[in-house]
Rosetta silent file (secondary structure, phi, psi, omega in degrees, C-alpha in Angstrom):
SEQUENCE: MNPLRNVAYSAKVMVTGGRDGDAKSDDGRLNVNLSTPKGLGGDNGPGTNPEQLFAAGYAACFMGAIEFVAGQAKRRLPQVSYVNSNVSIGSIDGGFGIAVKLEVSLGDMDKKDAQKMVSKAHEICPYSNATRGNIKVELCVL
SCORE:     score description
SCORE:     0.000 S_00000001
   1 L     0.000  139.455 -179.255   -2.390   -6.423  -19.456 S_00000001
   2 L   -86.204  115.406 -176.810    1.070   -7.547  -18.385 S_00000001
   3 L   -69.124  144.068  178.438    1.011  -11.316  -17.666 S_00000001
   4 L   -80.471  126.872  179.390    2.452  -12.505  -14.359 S_00000001
   5 L  -120.272  155.357  174.587    5.506  -14.720  -14.810 S_00000001
   6 L    49.338   60.125 -179.144    7.593  -16.673  -12.335 S_00000001
   7 L   -57.639  122.809 -178.116    5.183  -16.446   -9.410 S_00000001
   8 L   -94.470  -25.543 -176.621    7.330  -16.100   -6.275 S_00000001
   9 L  -164.352  145.124  173.193    4.568  -16.165   -3.664 S_00000001
  10 L  -131.815  132.847  176.259    0.783  -16.411   -3.386 S_00000001
  11 L   -99.400  141.659  178.290   -1.271  -15.357   -0.365 S_00000001
  12 L  -129.061  120.755 -178.676   -4.521  -17.119    0.429 S_00000001
  13 E  -130.977  136.772  175.649   -7.061  -15.548    2.784 S_00000001
  14 E  -109.868  132.228  176.511  -10.616  -16.594    3.549 S_00000001
  15 E  -115.227  131.556  172.792  -13.189  -14.034    4.675 S_00000001
  16 E  -120.117  142.346  176.537  -16.474  -14.980    6.284 S_00000001
  17 L    82.918    7.843  176.935  -19.170  -12.479    7.193 S_00000001
  18 H    59.685 -139.315 -176.232  -18.050   -9.694    4.840 S_00000001
  19 H   -66.327  -16.251  178.581  -17.236   -6.336    6.432 S_00000001
  20 H  -117.536   37.247 -176.777  -18.430   -7.568    9.836 S_00000001
  21 L  -121.089 -136.433 -178.138  -16.755  -10.946    9.761 S_00000001
  22 E  -137.285  151.222  174.632  -13.303  -12.455   10.010 S_00000001
  23 E  -126.449  128.082 -178.130  -10.281  -12.787    7.728 S_00000001
  24 E  -136.874  132.830  176.004   -7.879  -15.704    8.125 S_00000001
  25 E   -84.257  155.611 -177.947   -4.884  -16.730    6.063 S_00000001
  26 L   -66.669  -21.286  178.987   -4.302  -20.385    5.249 S_00000001
  27 L   -94.820    0.541  177.443   -0.963  -20.323    7.129 S_00000001
  28 L    80.330   -0.302 -178.359   -2.505  -18.804   10.300 S_00000001
  29 L   -75.059  -27.419  177.234   -0.332  -15.673   10.239 S_00000001
  30 L  -114.326  127.202  178.216   -3.296  -13.388    9.600 S_00000001
  31 E  -154.445   93.257 -174.061   -6.381  -13.736   11.769 S_00000001
  32 E  -127.956  149.556  171.666   -8.366  -10.531   12.184 S_00000001
  33 E   -86.743  145.692  179.755  -11.876   -9.459   13.028 S_00000001
  34 E  -113.251  143.537  177.150  -13.552   -7.067   10.608 S_00000001
  35 L  -140.902  146.387  178.277  -15.893   -4.193   11.461 S_00000001
  36 L   -87.285  127.703  177.280  -17.697   -1.633    9.345 S_00000001
  37 L   -64.906  153.885  178.345  -16.795    2.020   10.135 S_00000001
  38 H   -56.052  -38.632 -179.164  -19.605    4.391   11.100 S_00000001
  39 H   -60.148  -18.349  178.249  -18.950    6.392    7.940 S_00000001
  40 H  -109.698   16.668  176.163  -20.049    3.348    5.954 S_00000001
  41 L    89.772    8.778 -178.856  -23.125    2.682    8.086 S_00000001
  42 L   -93.073 -173.208 -178.694  -21.517    0.285   10.550 S_00000001
  43 L   -97.565    6.011  177.954  -21.223    0.207   14.306 S_00000001
  44 L    58.791   40.270 -178.283  -17.507    1.110   14.313 S_00000001
  45 L   -62.056 -178.031 -172.768  -16.709   -2.145   16.107 S_00000001
  46 L   -76.720   -9.068 -177.542  -13.252   -3.172   17.326 S_00000001
  47 L   -79.693  172.556  175.501  -12.159   -4.941   14.123 S_00000001
  48 E   -86.460 -174.784 -179.575  -10.182   -3.613   11.197 S_00000001
  49 L  -144.381  165.781 -177.247  -11.619   -3.007    7.725 S_00000001
  50 H   -56.738  -34.114 -178.742  -10.638   -3.553    4.086 S_00000001
  51 H   -67.738  -40.801  177.066   -9.461    0.035    3.683 S_00000001
  52 H   -66.034  -40.706  178.882   -7.038   -0.266    6.622 S_00000001
  53 H   -64.282  -41.455  178.088   -5.768   -3.593    5.337 S_00000001
  54 H   -64.929  -42.477  179.441   -5.267   -2.131    1.847 S_00000001
  55 H   -60.980  -43.960  179.494   -3.507    0.926    3.333 S_00000001
  56 H   -65.151  -44.617 -179.844   -1.142   -1.302    5.343 S_00000001
  57 H   -62.964  -44.991 -178.654   -0.430   -3.548    2.373 S_00000001
  58 H   -64.810  -45.362 -178.955    0.217   -0.667   -0.008 S_00000001
  59 H   -61.393  -44.569 -179.562    2.476    1.171    2.473 S_00000001
  60 H   -64.589  -44.299 -179.422    4.519   -1.957    3.223 S_00000001
  61 H   -65.636  -41.241 -178.850    4.831   -2.863   -0.437 S_00000001
  62 H   -66.805  -39.624  177.036    5.746    0.710   -1.425 S_00000001
  63 H   -64.093  -37.798  175.594    8.422    0.905    1.288 S_00000001
  64 H   -62.555  -39.163  177.739    9.794   -2.375   -0.053 S_00000001
  65 H   -65.489  -39.251  177.046    9.908   -0.880   -3.542 S_00000001
  66 H   -63.517  -43.668  178.486   11.815    2.147   -2.201 S_00000001
  67 H   -61.484  -39.075  177.877   14.281   -0.187   -0.471 S_00000001
  68 H   -63.399  -47.412  179.671   14.717   -2.087   -3.750 S_00000001
  69 H   -60.734  -43.176  178.909   15.339    1.133   -5.699 S_00000001
  70 H   -62.245  -42.357  178.422   17.835    2.294   -3.075 S_00000001
  71 H   -62.287  -42.345  178.490   19.636   -1.058   -3.270 S_00000001
  72 H   -61.694  -34.489 -179.710   19.829   -0.883   -7.058 S_00000001
  73 L   -87.972    2.427 -178.057   21.366    2.591   -6.722 S_00000001
  74 L    55.430   43.904  177.795   23.724    1.319   -3.979 S_00000001
  75 L  -118.371  146.870  174.705   22.322    3.882   -1.560 S_00000001
  76 L   -96.117  135.761  175.659   21.408    3.448    2.069 S_00000001
  77 L   -78.243  147.760  173.538   18.084    4.799    3.216 S_00000001
  78 L   -57.522  148.294 -176.670   18.061    7.008    6.291 S_00000001
  79 L   -57.799  -37.749  179.388   17.262    4.982    9.415 S_00000001
  80 L   -98.542   86.095  176.465   14.038    6.909    9.934 S_00000001
  81 E  -126.028  140.294 -178.537   12.202    6.297    6.658 S_00000001
  82 E  -158.037  165.537  174.734    8.490    5.555    6.427 S_00000001
  83 E  -126.317  123.495  169.304    5.327    5.586    4.327 S_00000001
  84 E   -95.226  130.256 -179.133    2.002    6.888    5.625 S_00000001
  85 E  -118.989  126.515  178.677   -0.877    5.489    3.585 S_00000001
  86 E  -118.463  113.093  179.220   -4.320    7.076    3.528 S_00000001
  87 E  -108.982  122.814  179.596   -7.020    5.089    1.737 S_00000001
  88 E  -110.345  147.563  176.668  -10.380    6.789    1.223 S_00000001
  89 E  -123.712  141.511  179.063  -13.613    5.192    0.037 S_00000001
  90 E  -163.450 -177.560 -177.704  -16.515    6.986   -1.589 S_00000001
  91 E   -84.996  147.569  172.582  -19.073    6.789   -4.321 S_00000001
  92 E  -133.765  171.565  176.189  -18.278    6.784   -8.029 S_00000001
  93 L   -57.312  120.955  176.070  -20.524    6.370  -11.051 S_00000001
  94 L    85.101    8.291  178.422  -22.031    2.919  -10.719 S_00000001
  95 E   160.640 -135.833 -177.752  -20.736    2.004   -7.268 S_00000001
  96 E  -126.196  154.339  178.551  -17.887    2.701   -4.889 S_00000001
  97 E  -144.492  170.411  176.924  -14.230    3.516   -5.370 S_00000001
  98 E  -125.693  160.059  173.451  -11.085    4.238   -3.422 S_00000001
  99 E  -135.796  150.986 -175.785   -8.316    6.824   -3.594 S_00000001
 100 E  -127.913  138.716  170.302   -4.853    6.615   -2.046 S_00000001
 101 E  -124.537  120.780  177.329   -2.436    9.207   -0.715 S_00000001
 102 E  -107.059  119.909  176.013    1.082    7.987    0.112 S_00000001
 103 E  -104.909  118.569 -173.796    3.199   10.313    2.239 S_00000001
 104 E  -113.722  128.859  173.416    6.841    9.244    2.116 S_00000001
 105 E  -117.180  122.228  175.296    9.581   10.407    4.452 S_00000001
 106 E  -112.108   45.853  174.846   13.143    9.446    3.630 S_00000001
 107 L    54.768 -128.077 -175.760   14.588   11.219    6.647 S_00000001
 108 L   -93.131   15.446  178.155   17.304   13.729    5.873 S_00000001
 109 L   -64.641  143.297  175.935   17.761   12.646    2.243 S_00000001
 110 L   -50.852  133.840 -174.051   17.899   15.509   -0.254 S_00000001
 111 H   -58.621  -40.732  179.392   14.310   16.237   -1.345 S_00000001
 112 H   -66.228  -41.445  177.347   15.086   15.939   -5.085 S_00000001
 113 H   -63.988  -41.930  179.134   16.850   12.606   -4.571 S_00000001
 114 H   -62.669  -42.717  179.943   13.956   11.387   -2.430 S_00000001
 115 H   -62.288  -41.627  178.005   11.432   12.445   -5.099 S_00000001
 116 H   -62.866  -42.263 -179.052   13.360   10.542   -7.788 S_00000001
 117 H   -65.494  -41.644  178.871   13.499    7.454   -5.592 S_00000001
 118 H   -65.371  -41.056  178.470    9.755    7.645   -4.845 S_00000001
 119 H   -62.837  -42.697  178.285    8.960    8.071   -8.547 S_00000001
 120 H   -66.283  -39.721  178.269   11.038    5.010   -9.448 S_00000001
 121 H   -62.168  -37.502 -179.969    9.428    3.013   -6.636 S_00000001
 122 H   -65.775  -27.498  177.907    5.995    3.956   -7.996 S_00000001
 123 H   -72.783  -30.588 -173.206    7.001    2.455  -11.361 S_00000001
 124 H  -108.250  -18.240 -176.753    7.893   -0.949   -9.881 S_00000001
 125 L   -61.403  129.103  179.620    5.663   -1.370   -6.804 S_00000001
 126 H   -58.041  -37.875  178.321    3.113   -4.170   -7.373 S_00000001
 127 H   -67.155  -41.383  177.999    0.333   -2.159   -5.691 S_00000001
 128 H   -62.310  -41.802  178.641    1.134    0.875   -7.851 S_00000001
 129 H   -66.961  -35.513  179.844    1.084   -1.310  -10.950 S_00000001
 130 H   -70.234  -31.648 -174.943   -2.209   -2.903   -9.901 S_00000001
 131 H   -97.900  -15.444 -175.207   -3.907    0.437   -9.283 S_00000001
 132 L   -54.896  124.811  179.516   -2.361    2.527  -12.084 S_00000001
 133 L    83.481   -7.448 -178.815   -5.100    3.972  -14.255 S_00000001
 134 L  -104.988  -36.532 -179.665   -7.814    2.563  -11.980 S_00000001
 135 L  -137.748  162.596  176.555   -7.715    4.833   -8.938 S_00000001
 136 E   -79.751  125.330  174.388   -6.193    8.147   -7.973 S_00000001
 137 E  -122.279  117.399  179.735   -2.846    7.671   -6.196 S_00000001
 138 E  -103.521  129.180  178.557   -1.228   10.822   -4.823 S_00000001
 139 E  -107.597  128.546  178.102    2.458   10.722   -3.889 S_00000001
 140 E  -128.809  127.115  174.233    3.859   13.232   -1.403 S_00000001
 141 E   -97.280  120.553 -177.607    7.487   13.417   -0.303 S_00000001
 142 L   -82.873    0.000    0.000    7.665   14.895    3.179 S_00000001
């Protein structure tokens, strides 16, 4: 395991009530209600869920990694660039697991250049590093 050095930031969130509760950050910036989706036996209430939160976090972090890679290469990303993140949950031996599909659009950038940039971003993204070897992560350049 690669030890974490020079911690730049730590997030602190408290959850009460599990999948049907609330999540609040210590700085008040995050304050969301949680609901269990019907597919997981819940009532599909109005709150978000851990899979959506993970999908949002991974997509934001991955887009940041792409921006970093582009900056290192002294390239500007097309104005319309985005990451769609699809997080699925299902059963695995001994419990439950997730899988991720990241669909990346770098606008009108050459497809080969975009693929190289996405591959490099996958090497440095903290979410990619945290999940590597643990879950299936599929990368698609649109």
